[in-house]
């Protein structure tokens, strides 16, 4: 609880009285490490929750194994599976959740250093987070490229093709056969440069929230090991994916309930946000 108190707004007088240790200290360089769990209440399934997660719902795609739908070599041979899945994503018209709002609000109150997200939905931006404070480690759906010649493609043409159960091919006369893929990082592809450029910012974090992730995907999962032992971590998740350390608070259970409770406790106003379940 003392940890969360460090997010409260304090007067300049109180600020002077802070000590260098963590007692009575106001956090000003907060980092969020987030995953699919923070978007579940927006109606977007995560990967690994048994039953409701995407990996439990892929029978209709006839995949050799669930991860194949996001593997670059499989995509080059069988793009239909990913295109069909994207269609489902594109039509769900999701709204940001309490977690996205909390992250954006931390930034509006000048406490956010960076949000490293594994999510590709971009709901952080919808909640008002500027792109400069968001590292989408696994890419996004805002731009697209040809998988062969890497020429930029029009993302709207990808959307159009996906909606009409077609495949979008490269417009480059010399290429033509390359399939267009949104700039999402598939298994077998490297992460965007911004991920590696921003890793250093973790070293100056004074508080880290880990929310909605099973920490199974590397190198993202390794970010937790880069956080200095004296920097507190607050985990908000249904289960602990294996974080063990001294300065550690685990808020177990539904993410939105915990995030809303935190904001109430520290008197941050937040809008009513509809949950889809
Ligand atoms: P994951 O492996 O599916 O883990 C999700 C975690 O969130 C699990 O630990 C769940 O228990 C937890 N969780 C889910 N719902 C809740 C809830 N309501 N309250 C509390 N905890 C909850 O997903 P990760 O993000 O760890 O895996 C990384 C993958 C998922 C990345 O490559 C993403 O691109 C990919 N992904 C992203 C989205 C998206 O953009 N919204 C959706 C599905 C998958």
Coordinates of N, CA, C and O in Angstrom, one line a residue, residues 53-170:
X53 N -8.8 -17.8 -24.3 CA -7.6 -17.3 -25.0 C -7.6 -17.7 -26.5 O -8.2 -18.8 -26.8
X54 N -6.9 -16.9 -27.3 CA -6.9 -17.2 -28.7 C -6.4 -18.6 -29.1 O -6.9 -19.3 -30.0
X55 N -5.4 -19.1 -28.3 CA -4.8 -20.4 -28.6 C -5.8 -21.5 -28.4 O -5.6 -22.6 -28.8
X56 N -6.9 -21.3 -27.6 CA -7.9 -22.3 -27.4 C -9.0 -22.3 -28.5 O -9.9 -23.1 -28.5
X57 N -8.9 -21.2 -29.3 CA -10.0 -21.0 -30.3 C -9.5 -21.1 -31.8 O -10.2 -20.5 -32.6
X58 N -8.5 -21.8 -32.0 CA -7.9 -21.8 -33.4 C -8.2 -23.1 -34.2 O -7.7 -23.2 -35.3
X59 N -9.1 -23.9 -33.7 CA -9.4 -25.2 -34.3 C -9.8 -25.0 -35.8 O -9.3 -25.7 -36.7
X60 N -10.6 -24.0 -36.0 CA -11.1 -23.8 -37.4 C -10.0 -23.4 -38.4 O -10.2 -23.5 -39.6
X61 N -8.9 -23.0 -37.9 CA -7.8 -22.7 -38.9 C -6.9 -23.8 -39.3 O -6.1 -23.7 -40.2
X62 N -7.2 -25.0 -38.7 CA -6.4 -26.2 -39.1 C -4.9 -26.0 -39.0 O -4.2 -26.4 -40.0
X63 N -4.4 -25.4 -38.0 CA -3.0 -25.1 -37.9 C -2.3 -26.4 -37.3 O -2.8 -27.1 -36.6
X64 N -1.0 -26.5 -37.7 CA -0.2 -27.6 -37.1 C -0.1 -27.5 -35.6 O 0.0 -28.5 -34.9
X65 N 0.0 -26.3 -35.1 CA 0.1 -25.9 -33.7 C -0.3 -24.4 -33.6 O -0.2 -23.7 -34.6
X66 N -0.9 -24.0 -32.4 CA -1.5 -22.7 -32.4 C -0.5 -21.5 -32.8 O -0.9 -20.6 -33.5
X67 N 0.7 -21.6 -32.3 CA 1.7 -20.5 -32.6 C 1.9 -20.3 -34.1 O 2.4 -19.2 -34.5
X68 N 1.6 -21.3 -34.9 CA 1.9 -21.2 -36.3 C 1.2 -20.0 -37.0 O 1.8 -19.3 -37.9
X69 N 0.1 -19.6 -36.5 CA -0.6 -18.4 -37.0 C 0.2 -17.1 -37.0 O 0.0 -16.2 -37.8
X70 N 1.1 -17.1 -36.1 CA 2.0 -15.9 -36.0 C 3.5 -16.2 -36.3 O 4.4 -15.5 -35.9
X71 N 3.7 -17.3 -37.1 CA 5.1 -17.6 -37.5 C 5.3 -17.1 -38.9 O 4.5 -17.4 -39.8
X72 N 6.4 -16.4 -39.2 CA 6.6 -15.8 -40.5 C 6.7 -16.8 -41.6 O 6.1 -16.6 -42.7
X73 N 7.4 -18.0 -41.3 CA 7.5 -19.0 -42.4 C 6.1 -19.6 -42.8 O 5.8 -19.9 -43.9
X74 N 5.3 -19.8 -41.7 CA 4.0 -20.4 -42.0 C 3.1 -19.4 -42.7 O 2.4 -19.7 -43.7
X75 N 3.2 -18.1 -42.3 CA 2.5 -17.0 -43.0 C 2.8 -16.9 -44.5 O 1.9 -16.7 -45.3
X76 N 4.0 -17.1 -44.8 CA 4.4 -16.9 -46.2 C 3.7 -18.0 -47.1 O 3.4 -17.8 -48.3
X77 N 3.5 -19.2 -46.5 CA 2.9 -20.3 -47.2 C 1.4 -20.3 -47.1 O 0.6 -20.7 -48.0
X78 N 0.9 -19.9 -45.9 CA -0.6 -19.9 -45.6 C -1.1 -18.6 -45.0 O -1.4 -18.6 -43.8
X79 N -1.1 -17.5 -45.8 CA -1.5 -16.2 -45.1 C -2.9 -16.2 -44.7 O -3.3 -15.3 -44.0
X80 N -3.8 -17.1 -45.3 CA -5.2 -17.0 -45.1 C -5.6 -17.0 -43.6 O -6.4 -16.3 -43.1
X81 N -4.8 -17.8 -42.8 CA -5.2 -18.0 -41.4 C -5.0 -16.6 -40.7 O -6.0 -16.1 -40.0
X82 N -3.9 -15.9 -40.9 CA -3.7 -14.6 -40.2 C -4.7 -13.6 -40.7 O -5.2 -12.8 -40.0
X83 N -4.9 -13.6 -42.1 CA -5.9 -12.6 -42.6 C -7.3 -12.8 -42.0 O -7.9 -11.8 -41.7
X84 N -7.7 -14.0 -41.9 CA -9.0 -14.3 -41.3 C -9.1 -13.8 -39.8 O -10.1 -13.2 -39.4
X85 N -8.0 -14.1 -39.1 CA -8.0 -13.7 -37.7 C -8.0 -12.2 -37.6 O -8.7 -11.6 -36.8
X86 N -7.3 -11.5 -38.5 CA -7.2 -10.0 -38.5 C -8.6 -9.5 -38.7 O -9.0 -8.4 -38.1
X87 N -9.4 -10.1 -39.6 CA -10.8 -9.7 -39.9 C -11.6 -9.6 -38.6 O -12.3 -8.6 -38.3
X88 N -11.4 -10.6 -37.7 CA -12.1 -10.7 -36.4 C -11.6 -9.5 -35.6 O -12.5 -8.8 -35.0
X89 N -10.3 -9.2 -35.6 CA -9.8 -8.0 -34.8 C -10.4 -6.7 -35.3 O -10.7 -5.8 -34.6
X90 N -10.4 -6.6 -36.6 CA -10.8 -5.3 -37.3 C -12.2 -5.0 -37.0 O -12.6 -3.8 -37.0
X91 N -13.1 -6.0 -36.8 CA -14.5 -5.7 -36.7 C -14.9 -5.5 -35.3 O -16.1 -5.2 -35.0
X92 N -14.0 -5.7 -34.3 CA -14.5 -5.7 -32.9 C -14.6 -4.3 -32.3 O -15.2 -4.1 -31.3
X93 N -14.0 -3.3 -33.0 CA -14.2 -1.8 -32.6 C -14.0 -1.6 -31.1 O -14.8 -1.0 -30.4
X94 N -12.8 -2.1 -30.6 CA -12.6 -2.0 -29.1 C -12.3 -0.6 -28.6 O -11.8 0.2 -29.2
X95 N -12.7 -0.5 -27.3 CA -12.5 0.7 -26.6 C -11.4 0.5 -25.5 O -11.3 -0.6 -25.0
X96 N -10.7 1.6 -25.1 CA -9.6 1.3 -24.1 C -10.2 0.9 -22.8 O -11.4 1.2 -22.5
X97 N -9.4 0.3 -22.0 CA -9.8 -0.3 -20.7 C -9.3 0.6 -19.5 O -8.5 1.6 -19.8
X98 N -9.7 0.3 -18.3 CA -9.2 1.0 -17.1 C -7.7 1.0 -17.1 O -7.0 2.0 -16.7
X99 N -7.0 -0.1 -17.5 CA -5.6 -0.2 -17.5 C -4.9 0.8 -18.5 O -4.0 1.5 -18.1
X100 N -5.5 0.9 -19.7 CA -5.0 1.9 -20.7 C -5.1 3.3 -20.1 O -4.3 4.1 -20.3
X101 N -6.3 3.5 -19.5 CA -6.5 4.9 -19.0 C -5.5 5.2 -17.9 O -5.0 6.3 -17.8
X102 N -5.3 4.2 -17.0 CA -4.3 4.4 -15.9 C -2.9 4.8 -16.4 O -2.3 5.7 -15.9
X103 N -2.5 4.1 -17.5 CA -1.2 4.4 -18.0 C -1.1 5.8 -18.6 O -0.2 6.6 -18.3
X104 N -2.2 6.1 -19.4 CA -2.2 7.5 -20.0 C -2.3 8.6 -18.9 O -1.7 9.6 -19.0
X105 N -3.1 8.3 -17.8 CA -3.2 9.2 -16.7 C -1.9 9.4 -16.0 O -1.6 10.5 -15.6
X106 N -1.1 8.3 -15.8 CA 0.2 8.4 -15.2 C 1.0 9.4 -16.0 O 1.8 10.2 -15.5
X107 N 0.9 9.3 -17.3 CA 1.6 10.2 -18.2 C 1.1 11.7 -18.1 O 1.9 12.6 -17.9
X108 N -0.2 11.8 -18.1 CA -0.8 13.2 -17.9 C -0.3 13.9 -16.6 O -0.2 15.1 -16.6
X109 N 0.0 13.1 -15.6 CA 0.4 13.6 -14.3 C 1.9 13.6 -14.3 O 2.5 13.7 -13.2
X110 N 2.6 13.5 -15.4 CA 4.0 13.6 -15.5 C 4.8 12.6 -14.7 O 5.9 12.9 -14.2
X111 N 4.3 11.4 -14.6 CA 5.0 10.4 -13.8 C 5.4 9.2 -14.7 O 6.1 8.3 -14.2
X112 N 5.1 9.2 -15.9 CA 5.4 8.1 -16.8 C 6.7 8.2 -17.5 O 6.9 9.2 -18.2
X113 N 7.5 7.2 -17.4 CA 8.8 7.2 -18.1 C 8.5 6.5 -19.5 O 8.8 7.0 -20.5
X114 N 7.9 5.3 -19.4 CA 7.7 4.5 -20.7 C 6.7 3.4 -20.4 O 6.7 2.8 -19.4
X115 N 5.9 3.1 -21.5 CA 5.1 1.9 -21.5 C 5.7 0.9 -22.5 O 5.6 1.2 -23.7
X116 N 6.2 -0.2 -22.1 CA 6.6 -1.2 -23.0 C 5.5 -2.2 -23.1 O 5.1 -2.8 -22.1
X117 N 4.9 -2.3 -24.3 CA 3.7 -3.1 -24.4 C 4.0 -4.3 -25.4 O 4.7 -4.1 -26.4
X118 N 3.4 -5.4 -25.1 CA 3.5 -6.5 -26.1 C 2.3 -6.5 -27.0 O 2.1 -7.3 -28.0
X119 N 1.3 -5.6 -26.7 CA 0.1 -5.6 -27.5 C 0.2 -4.9 -28.8 O 0.9 -3.9 -29.0
X120 N -0.7 -5.4 -29.7 CA -0.6 -4.8 -31.1 C -1.9 -4.0 -31.4 O -2.1 -3.5 -32.4
X121 N -2.8 -3.9 -30.3 CA -4.1 -3.2 -30.6 C -4.0 -1.7 -30.5 O -4.9 -1.0 -31.1
X122 N -3.0 -1.1 -29.9 CA -2.8 0.3 -29.9 C -3.9 1.0 -29.0 O -4.0 2.3 -29.1
X123 N -4.5 0.3 -28.1 CA -5.5 1.0 -27.3 C -4.9 2.0 -26.3 O -5.6 2.9 -25.8
X124 N -3.6 1.9 -26.1 CA -2.9 2.9 -25.2 C -3.1 4.3 -25.8 O -3.3 5.3 -25.2
X125 N -2.9 4.3 -27.2 CA -3.0 5.6 -27.9 C -4.4 6.2 -27.8 O -4.6 7.4 -27.7
X126 N -5.3 5.3 -27.9 CA -6.7 5.7 -27.9 C -7.1 6.3 -26.5 O -7.9 7.2 -26.4
X127 N -6.4 5.9 -25.5 CA -6.6 6.4 -24.1 C -5.9 7.7 -23.9 O -5.9 8.3 -22.9
X128 N -5.1 8.1 -24.9 CA -4.4 9.5 -24.8 C -2.9 9.4 -24.6 O -2.3 10.4 -24.4
X129 N -2.3 8.2 -24.6 CA -0.9 8.1 -24.5 C -0.2 8.5 -25.8 O -0.6 8.0 -26.8
X130 N 0.8 9.4 -25.7 CA 1.5 9.8 -27.0 C 2.4 8.7 -27.5 O 2.9 7.9 -26.7
X131 N 2.6 8.6 -28.8 CA 3.4 7.5 -29.3 C 4.8 7.5 -28.7 O 5.5 6.5 -28.6
X132 N 5.3 8.7 -28.4 CA 6.7 8.8 -27.8 C 6.8 8.1 -26.5 O 7.9 7.8 -26.0
X133 N 5.7 7.8 -25.8 CA 5.8 7.1 -24.5 C 5.4 5.6 -24.6 O 5.2 4.9 -23.6
X134 N 5.3 5.2 -25.8 CA 4.8 3.8 -26.0 C 5.8 3.0 -26.9 O 6.1 3.4 -28.0
X135 N 6.3 1.9 -26.4 CA 7.1 1.0 -27.2 C 6.2 -0.2 -27.5 O 5.9 -1.0 -26.6
X136 N 5.8 -0.4 -28.7 CA 5.0 -1.5 -29.1 C 6.0 -2.6 -29.6 O 6.3 -2.7 -30.7
X137 N 6.4 -3.4 -28.6 CA 7.5 -4.3 -28.9 C 7.2 -5.4 -29.9 O 8.1 -5.9 -30.6
X138 N 5.9 -5.7 -30.1 CA 5.5 -6.7 -31.1 C 4.8 -6.0 -32.3 O 4.1 -6.7 -33.0
X139 N 5.0 -4.7 -32.4 CA 4.5 -4.0 -33.6 C 3.0 -3.6 -33.4 O 2.5 -3.6 -32.3
X140 N 2.4 -3.3 -34.6 CA 1.0 -2.8 -34.6 C 0.4 -2.9 -35.9 O 1.0 -3.4 -36.9
X141 N -0.9 -2.5 -36.0 CA -1.7 -2.6 -37.2 C -1.8 -1.3 -38.0 O -2.7 -1.2 -38.8
X142 N -1.0 -0.3 -37.7 CA -1.1 1.0 -38.3 C -0.5 1.1 -39.7 O -0.8 1.9 -40.5
X143 N 0.6 0.3 -39.9 CA 1.3 0.3 -41.2 C 1.5 -1.1 -41.6 O 1.4 -2.1 -40.8
X144 N 1.9 -1.3 -42.9 CA 2.1 -2.6 -43.4 C 3.3 -2.7 -44.4 O 3.7 -1.6 -45.0
X145 N 3.8 -3.9 -44.7 CA 4.9 -4.0 -45.7 C 4.7 -5.3 -46.5 O 4.1 -6.2 -46.0
X146 N 5.5 -5.4 -47.6 CA 5.6 -6.6 -48.3 C 6.6 -7.5 -47.6 O 7.6 -7.1 -47.2
X147 N 6.2 -8.8 -47.4 CA 7.1 -9.7 -46.6 C 8.4 -10.0 -47.4 O 9.4 -10.5 -46.9
X148 N 8.4 -9.8 -48.8 CA 9.6 -10.1 -49.5 C 10.5 -8.9 -49.8 O 11.6 -8.9 -49.3
X149 N 9.9 -7.9 -50.5 CA 10.8 -6.8 -50.8 C 10.8 -5.7 -49.8 O 11.5 -4.7 -49.9
X150 N 9.9 -5.8 -48.8 CA 9.8 -4.9 -47.6 C 9.3 -3.5 -48.0 O 9.4 -2.5 -47.2
X151 N 8.8 -3.4 -49.2 CA 8.2 -2.1 -49.7 C 7.0 -1.7 -48.8 O 6.2 -2.6 -48.5
X152 N 6.9 -0.5 -48.4 CA 5.7 -0.1 -47.6 C 4.4 -0.3 -48.5 O 4.4 -0.1 -49.7
X153 N 3.4 -0.8 -47.8 CA 2.1 -1.0 -48.5 C 1.1 -0.2 -47.8 O 1.2 0.2 -46.6
X154 N -0.1 0.0 -48.5 CA -1.1 0.8 -47.9 C -1.9 -0.2 -46.9 O -2.5 -1.1 -47.3
X155 N -1.9 0.2 -45.6 CA -2.6 -0.7 -44.7 C -4.1 -0.8 -45.0 O -4.7 -1.8 -44.7
X156 N -4.7 0.3 -45.6 CA -6.1 0.2 -45.9 C -6.4 -0.9 -47.0 O -7.5 -1.5 -47.0
X157 N -5.4 -1.2 -47.8 CA -5.6 -2.2 -48.8 C -5.5 -3.6 -48.1 O -6.2 -4.5 -48.5
X158 N -4.7 -3.7 -47.1 CA -4.7 -4.9 -46.3 C -6.1 -5.1 -45.6 O -6.7 -6.2 -45.7
X159 N -6.6 -4.0 -45.0 CA -7.9 -4.1 -44.3 C -9.0 -4.6 -45.3 O -9.8 -5.4 -45.0
X160 N -8.9 -3.9 -46.5 CA -9.9 -4.2 -47.5 C -9.9 -5.7 -47.9 O -10.9 -6.4 -48.0
X161 N -8.7 -6.2 -48.1 CA -8.5 -7.6 -48.6 C -9.0 -8.5 -47.4 O -9.8 -9.4 -47.7
X162 N -8.6 -8.2 -46.2 CA -9.0 -9.1 -45.1 C -10.5 -9.1 -44.9 O -11.1 -10.2 -44.7
X163 N -11.1 -8.0 -45.1 CA -12.6 -7.9 -44.9 C -13.3 -8.7 -46.0 O -14.4 -9.3 -45.8
X164 N -12.7 -8.8 -47.2 CA -13.3 -9.5 -48.3 C -12.7 -10.9 -48.5 O -12.9 -11.5 -49.6
X165 N -12.1 -11.5 -47.5 CA -11.5 -12.8 -47.6 C -10.5 -13.0 -48.7 O -10.5 -14.0 -49.4
X166 N -9.8 -11.9 -49.0 CA -8.8 -12.0 -50.1 C -7.4 -11.7 -49.5 O -7.3 -11.4 -48.3
X167 N -6.4 -12.0 -50.3 CA -5.0 -11.7 -49.8 C -4.5 -10.5 -50.6 O -4.7 -10.3 -51.8
X168 N -3.7 -9.6 -49.9 CA -3.2 -8.4 -50.5 C -1.8 -8.7 -50.9 O -0.9 -9.1 -50.1
X169 N -1.4 -8.4 -52.2 CA -0.1 -8.6 -52.7 C 0.6 -7.3 -52.9 O 0.0 -6.3 -53.1
X170 N 2.0 -7.4 -52.9 CA 2.8 -6.2 -53.1 C 2.5 -5.5 -54.4 O 2.3 -6.1 -55.5

